Amino acid sequence: MARSSPRLEPLLKIVHAMELKSKQVTVNKSAEALCDFLADVKNFEQLMPENTSKFEVIRDDAFVFALKGMPEIALEVKEINRPNQIVLGAMSDKLPFTLTGHIQPVTETSSSIELLFAGEFNAMMAMMIKSPINKFLGTLTDKLQEL
């Protein structure tokens, strides 16, 4: 088994909290309708980026997806606070994170949403995933805005 460089050992053991926020976008759905839309995990298929190589609903409250060249990620609904919040979380402890949608009503027929990605990663992993996660959050909010 290959060992990491002694200089990298401390970086691999220190865990940092990482939080990334999407832009806040307006969606042409009421807060209740948007929360219900996101609570139905099969709807995430239409929000996925074009480079999605896999999307599969595995339970009523969970799905697996993969982006080309990346490992599969399984997400499940962890918490719903209708109509203002939905929390999805990774089903694996290998990459522990949550994806929270903060929803605010704007009018009776529109709402705003901001996505928050939060997890704890070593410095090396945080550096590797920050850019792809930011891009992913941007795609999700862009597609939500088009609903």
PDB file of C-alpha atoms in Angstrom:
ATOM      1  CA  MET A   1       0.000   0.000   0.000  1.00  0.00           C
ATOM      2  CA  ALA A   2       1.380   3.411  -0.971  1.00  0.00           C
ATOM      3  CA  ARG A   3       1.989   5.789   1.876  1.00  0.00           C
ATOM      4  CA  SER A   4       1.456   9.498   1.598  1.00  0.00           C
ATOM      5  CA  SER A   5       4.355  11.864   1.970  1.00  0.00           C
ATOM      6  CA  PRO A   6       5.207  12.736   5.593  1.00  0.00           C
ATOM      7  CA  ARG A   7       4.641  16.398   4.705  1.00  0.00           C
ATOM      8  CA  LEU A   8       1.087  15.597   3.564  1.00  0.00           C
ATOM      9  CA  GLU A   9       0.156  13.489   6.615  1.00  0.00           C
ATOM     10  CA  PRO A  10      -0.962  16.513   8.722  1.00  0.00           C
ATOM     11  CA  LEU A  11      -3.075  17.857   5.835  1.00  0.00           C
ATOM     12  CA  LEU A  12      -4.874  14.552   5.469  1.00  0.00           C
ATOM     13  CA  LYS A  13      -5.800  14.355   9.148  1.00  0.00           C
ATOM     14  CA  ILE A  14      -6.997  17.905   9.801  1.00  0.00           C
ATOM     15  CA  VAL A  15     -10.691  18.236   9.092  1.00  0.00           C
ATOM     16  CA  HIS A  16     -12.127  21.588   8.039  1.00  0.00           C
ATOM     17  CA  ALA A  17     -15.737  22.652   7.940  1.00  0.00           C
ATOM     18  CA  MET A  18     -16.562  23.738   4.419  1.00  0.00           C
ATOM     19  CA  GLU A  19     -19.631  25.748   3.480  1.00  0.00           C
ATOM     20  CA  LEU A  20     -20.451  26.852  -0.032  1.00  0.00           C
ATOM     21  CA  LYS A  21     -23.483  28.942  -0.940  1.00  0.00           C
ATOM     22  CA  SER A  22     -25.197  29.250  -4.281  1.00  0.00           C
ATOM     23  CA  LYS A  23     -26.553  32.482  -5.613  1.00  0.00           C
ATOM     24  CA  GLN A  24     -30.109  33.225  -4.506  1.00  0.00           C
ATOM     25  CA  VAL A  25     -32.565  32.814  -7.383  1.00  0.00           C
ATOM     26  CA  THR A  26     -36.271  33.435  -7.876  1.00  0.00           C
ATOM     27  CA  VAL A  27     -38.417  30.482  -8.927  1.00  0.00           C
ATOM     28  CA  ASN A  28     -41.877  30.683 -10.481  1.00  0.00           C
ATOM     29  CA  LYS A  29     -43.396  28.446  -7.813  1.00  0.00           C
ATOM     30  CA  SER A  30     -44.826  29.275  -4.422  1.00  0.00           C
ATOM     31  CA  ALA A  31     -42.618  28.367  -1.458  1.00  0.00           C
ATOM     32  CA  GLU A  32     -44.922  25.410  -0.709  1.00  0.00           C
ATOM     33  CA  ALA A  33     -44.857  24.169  -4.319  1.00  0.00           C
ATOM     34  CA  LEU A  34     -41.069  24.517  -4.523  1.00  0.00           C
ATOM     35  CA  CYS A  35     -40.547  22.661  -1.250  1.00  0.00           C
ATOM     36  CA  ASP A  36     -42.881  19.872  -2.453  1.00  0.00           C
ATOM     37  CA  PHE A  37     -41.054  19.754  -5.809  1.00  0.00           C
ATOM     38  CA  LEU A  38     -37.689  19.264  -4.070  1.00  0.00           C
ATOM     39  CA  ALA A  39     -39.101  16.761  -1.573  1.00  0.00           C
ATOM     40  CA  ASP A  40     -39.987  14.502  -4.520  1.00  0.00           C
ATOM     41  CA  VAL A  41     -36.483  13.220  -5.287  1.00  0.00           C
ATOM     42  CA  LYS A  42     -37.301  12.092  -8.832  1.00  0.00           C
ATOM     43  CA  ASN A  43     -37.545  15.800  -9.727  1.00  0.00           C
ATOM     44  CA  PHE A  44     -33.802  16.202  -9.175  1.00  0.00           C
ATOM     45  CA  GLU A  45     -33.190  14.428 -12.486  1.00  0.00           C
ATOM     46  CA  GLN A  46     -34.315  17.545 -14.370  1.00  0.00           C
ATOM     47  CA  LEU A  47     -32.002  19.717 -12.251  1.00  0.00           C
ATOM     48  CA  MET A  48     -28.857  17.680 -12.898  1.00  0.00           C
ATOM     49  CA  PRO A  49     -26.021  18.994 -15.092  1.00  0.00           C
ATOM     50  CA  GLU A  50     -25.690  17.834 -18.698  1.00  0.00           C
ATOM     51  CA  ASN A  51     -22.632  15.742 -17.807  1.00  0.00           C
ATOM     52  CA  THR A  52     -24.685  13.449 -15.551  1.00  0.00           C
ATOM     53  CA  SER A  53     -23.827   9.849 -16.380  1.00  0.00           C
ATOM     54  CA  LYS A  54     -26.246   8.243 -13.907  1.00  0.00           C
ATOM     55  CA  PHE A  55     -29.432   9.162 -12.083  1.00  0.00           C
ATOM     56  CA  GLU A  56     -31.489   6.574 -10.239  1.00  0.00           C
ATOM     57  CA  VAL A  57     -34.183   6.877  -7.586  1.00  0.00           C
ATOM     58  CA  ILE A  58     -33.376   4.191  -5.006  1.00  0.00           C
ATOM     59  CA  ARG A  59     -36.104   4.954  -2.443  1.00  0.00           C
ATOM     60  CA  ASP A  60     -39.015   7.379  -2.152  1.00  0.00           C
ATOM     61  CA  ASP A  61     -36.648   9.756  -0.356  1.00  0.00           C
ATOM     62  CA  ALA A  62     -33.271   8.939  -1.945  1.00  0.00           C
ATOM     63  CA  PHE A  63     -31.408   8.918  -5.233  1.00  0.00           C
ATOM     64  CA  VAL A  64     -27.977   8.155  -6.653  1.00  0.00           C
ATOM     65  CA  PHE A  65     -26.280  10.260  -9.290  1.00  0.00           C
ATOM     66  CA  ALA A  66     -22.896  10.439 -10.951  1.00  0.00           C
ATOM     67  CA  LEU A  67     -21.274  13.084 -13.076  1.00  0.00           C
ATOM     68  CA  LYS A  68     -18.938  11.904 -15.836  1.00  0.00           C
ATOM     69  CA  GLY A  69     -15.528  11.106 -14.382  1.00  0.00           C
ATOM     70  CA  MET A  70     -16.722  11.373 -10.768  1.00  0.00           C
ATOM     71  CA  PRO A  71     -17.790   8.723  -8.226  1.00  0.00           C
ATOM     72  CA  GLU A  72     -21.462   8.049  -7.546  1.00  0.00           C
ATOM     73  CA  ILE A  73     -23.116  10.057  -4.784  1.00  0.00           C
ATOM     74  CA  ALA A  74     -26.221   8.866  -2.957  1.00  0.00           C
ATOM     75  CA  LEU A  75     -28.418  11.553  -1.387  1.00  0.00           C
ATOM     76  CA  GLU A  76     -31.419  11.179   0.868  1.00  0.00           C
ATOM     77  CA  VAL A  77     -33.930  13.617   2.281  1.00  0.00           C
ATOM     78  CA  LYS A  78     -32.864  14.179   5.890  1.00  0.00           C
ATOM     79  CA  GLU A  79     -35.306  16.885   6.943  1.00  0.00           C
ATOM     80  CA  ILE A  80     -38.172  18.971   5.562  1.00  0.00           C
ATOM     81  CA  ASN A  81     -39.395  22.129   7.272  1.00  0.00           C
ATOM     82  CA  ARG A  82     -42.251  23.107   4.934  1.00  0.00           C
ATOM     83  CA  PRO A  83     -42.276  25.477   3.230  1.00  0.00           C
ATOM     84  CA  ASN A  84     -38.921  27.071   4.085  1.00  0.00           C
ATOM     85  CA  GLN A  85     -36.273  24.373   4.133  1.00  0.00           C
ATOM     86  CA  ILE A  86     -35.299  20.987   2.749  1.00  0.00           C
ATOM     87  CA  VAL A  87     -32.125  19.165   3.754  1.00  0.00           C
ATOM     88  CA  LEU A  88     -30.545  16.412   1.676  1.00  0.00           C
ATOM     89  CA  GLY A  89     -27.599  14.478   3.023  1.00  0.00           C
ATOM     90  CA  ALA A  90     -25.022  12.053   1.712  1.00  0.00           C
ATOM     91  CA  MET A  91     -25.826   8.432   2.494  1.00  0.00           C
ATOM     92  CA  SER A  92     -22.111   7.551   2.730  1.00  0.00           C
ATOM     93  CA  ASP A  93     -19.725   8.489   5.508  1.00  0.00           C
ATOM     94  CA  LYS A  94     -16.863   8.644   2.977  1.00  0.00           C
ATOM     95  CA  LEU A  95     -17.980  12.068   1.781  1.00  0.00           C
ATOM     96  CA  PRO A  96     -20.213  13.420   4.574  1.00  0.00           C
ATOM     97  CA  PHE A  97     -22.149  16.523   3.586  1.00  0.00           C
ATOM     98  CA  THR A  98     -25.566  18.133   3.497  1.00  0.00           C
ATOM     99  CA  LEU A  99     -27.248  20.162   0.786  1.00  0.00           C
ATOM    100  CA  THR A 100     -29.830  22.535   2.234  1.00  0.00           C
ATOM    101  CA  GLY A 101     -32.358  24.539   0.256  1.00  0.00           C
ATOM    102  CA  HIS A 102     -33.407  27.740   2.042  1.00  0.00           C
ATOM    103  CA  ILE A 103     -36.728  28.843   0.536  1.00  0.00           C
ATOM    104  CA  GLN A 104     -38.423  32.203   1.065  1.00  0.00           C
ATOM    105  CA  PRO A 105     -41.813  33.265  -0.318  1.00  0.00           C
ATOM    106  CA  VAL A 106     -41.670  36.272  -2.656  1.00  0.00           C
ATOM    107  CA  THR A 107     -45.287  36.392  -3.869  1.00  0.00           C
ATOM    108  CA  GLU A 108     -48.146  33.899  -3.822  1.00  0.00           C
ATOM    109  CA  THR A 109     -46.752  32.311  -6.989  1.00  0.00           C
ATOM    110  CA  SER A 110     -42.994  32.773  -6.633  1.00  0.00           C
ATOM    111  CA  SER A 111     -40.253  32.147  -4.113  1.00  0.00           C
ATOM    112  CA  SER A 112     -36.519  32.482  -3.769  1.00  0.00           C
ATOM    113  CA  ILE A 113     -34.058  29.732  -2.966  1.00  0.00           C
ATOM    114  CA  GLU A 114     -30.449  29.605  -1.905  1.00  0.00           C
ATOM    115  CA  LEU A 115     -28.556  26.313  -1.654  1.00  0.00           C
ATOM    116  CA  LEU A 116     -25.983  25.628   1.047  1.00  0.00           C
ATOM    117  CA  PHE A 117     -23.455  22.800   0.761  1.00  0.00           C
ATOM    118  CA  ALA A 118     -21.872  21.939   4.129  1.00  0.00           C
ATOM    119  CA  GLY A 119     -19.423  19.204   5.025  1.00  0.00           C
ATOM    120  CA  GLU A 120     -16.225  18.389   6.836  1.00  0.00           C
ATOM    121  CA  PHE A 121     -13.232  17.446   4.722  1.00  0.00           C
ATOM    122  CA  ASN A 122      -9.478  17.268   4.996  1.00  0.00           C
ATOM    123  CA  ALA A 123      -7.622  20.108   3.290  1.00  0.00           C
ATOM    124  CA  MET A 124      -6.687  18.007   0.263  1.00  0.00           C
ATOM    125  CA  MET A 125     -10.275  16.855  -0.364  1.00  0.00           C
ATOM    126  CA  ALA A 126     -11.686  20.348   0.238  1.00  0.00           C
ATOM    127  CA  MET A 127      -9.284  21.759  -2.340  1.00  0.00           C
ATOM    128  CA  MET A 128     -10.258  19.092  -4.897  1.00  0.00           C
ATOM    129  CA  ILE A 129     -14.035  19.392  -4.542  1.00  0.00           C
ATOM    130  CA  LYS A 130     -14.567  23.129  -4.010  1.00  0.00           C
ATOM    131  CA  SER A 131     -14.667  24.114  -7.679  1.00  0.00           C
ATOM    132  CA  PRO A 132     -16.835  21.171  -8.893  1.00  0.00           C
ATOM    133  CA  ILE A 133     -19.287  21.713  -6.007  1.00  0.00           C
ATOM    134  CA  ASN A 134     -19.584  25.442  -6.763  1.00  0.00           C
ATOM    135  CA  LYS A 135     -20.254  24.609 -10.420  1.00  0.00           C
ATOM    136  CA  PHE A 136     -22.825  21.980  -9.385  1.00  0.00           C
ATOM    137  CA  LEU A 137     -24.633  24.460  -7.105  1.00  0.00           C
ATOM    138  CA  GLY A 138     -24.680  26.975  -9.951  1.00  0.00           C
ATOM    139  CA  THR A 139     -26.249  24.439 -12.307  1.00  0.00           C
ATOM    140  CA  LEU A 140     -28.911  23.476  -9.759  1.00  0.00           C
ATOM    141  CA  THR A 141     -29.919  27.093  -9.130  1.00  0.00           C
ATOM    142  CA  ASP A 142     -29.866  27.946 -12.848  1.00  0.00           C
ATOM    143  CA  LYS A 143     -32.209  25.050 -13.564  1.00  0.00           C
ATOM    144  CA  LEU A 144     -34.447  25.890 -10.598  1.00  0.00           C
ATOM    145  CA  GLN A 145     -34.758  29.424 -11.947  1.00  0.00           C
ATOM    146  CA  GLU A 146     -36.004  27.997 -15.279  1.00  0.00           C
ATOM    147  CA  LEU A 147     -38.868  26.027 -13.664  1.00  0.00           C
TER     148      LEU A 147
END
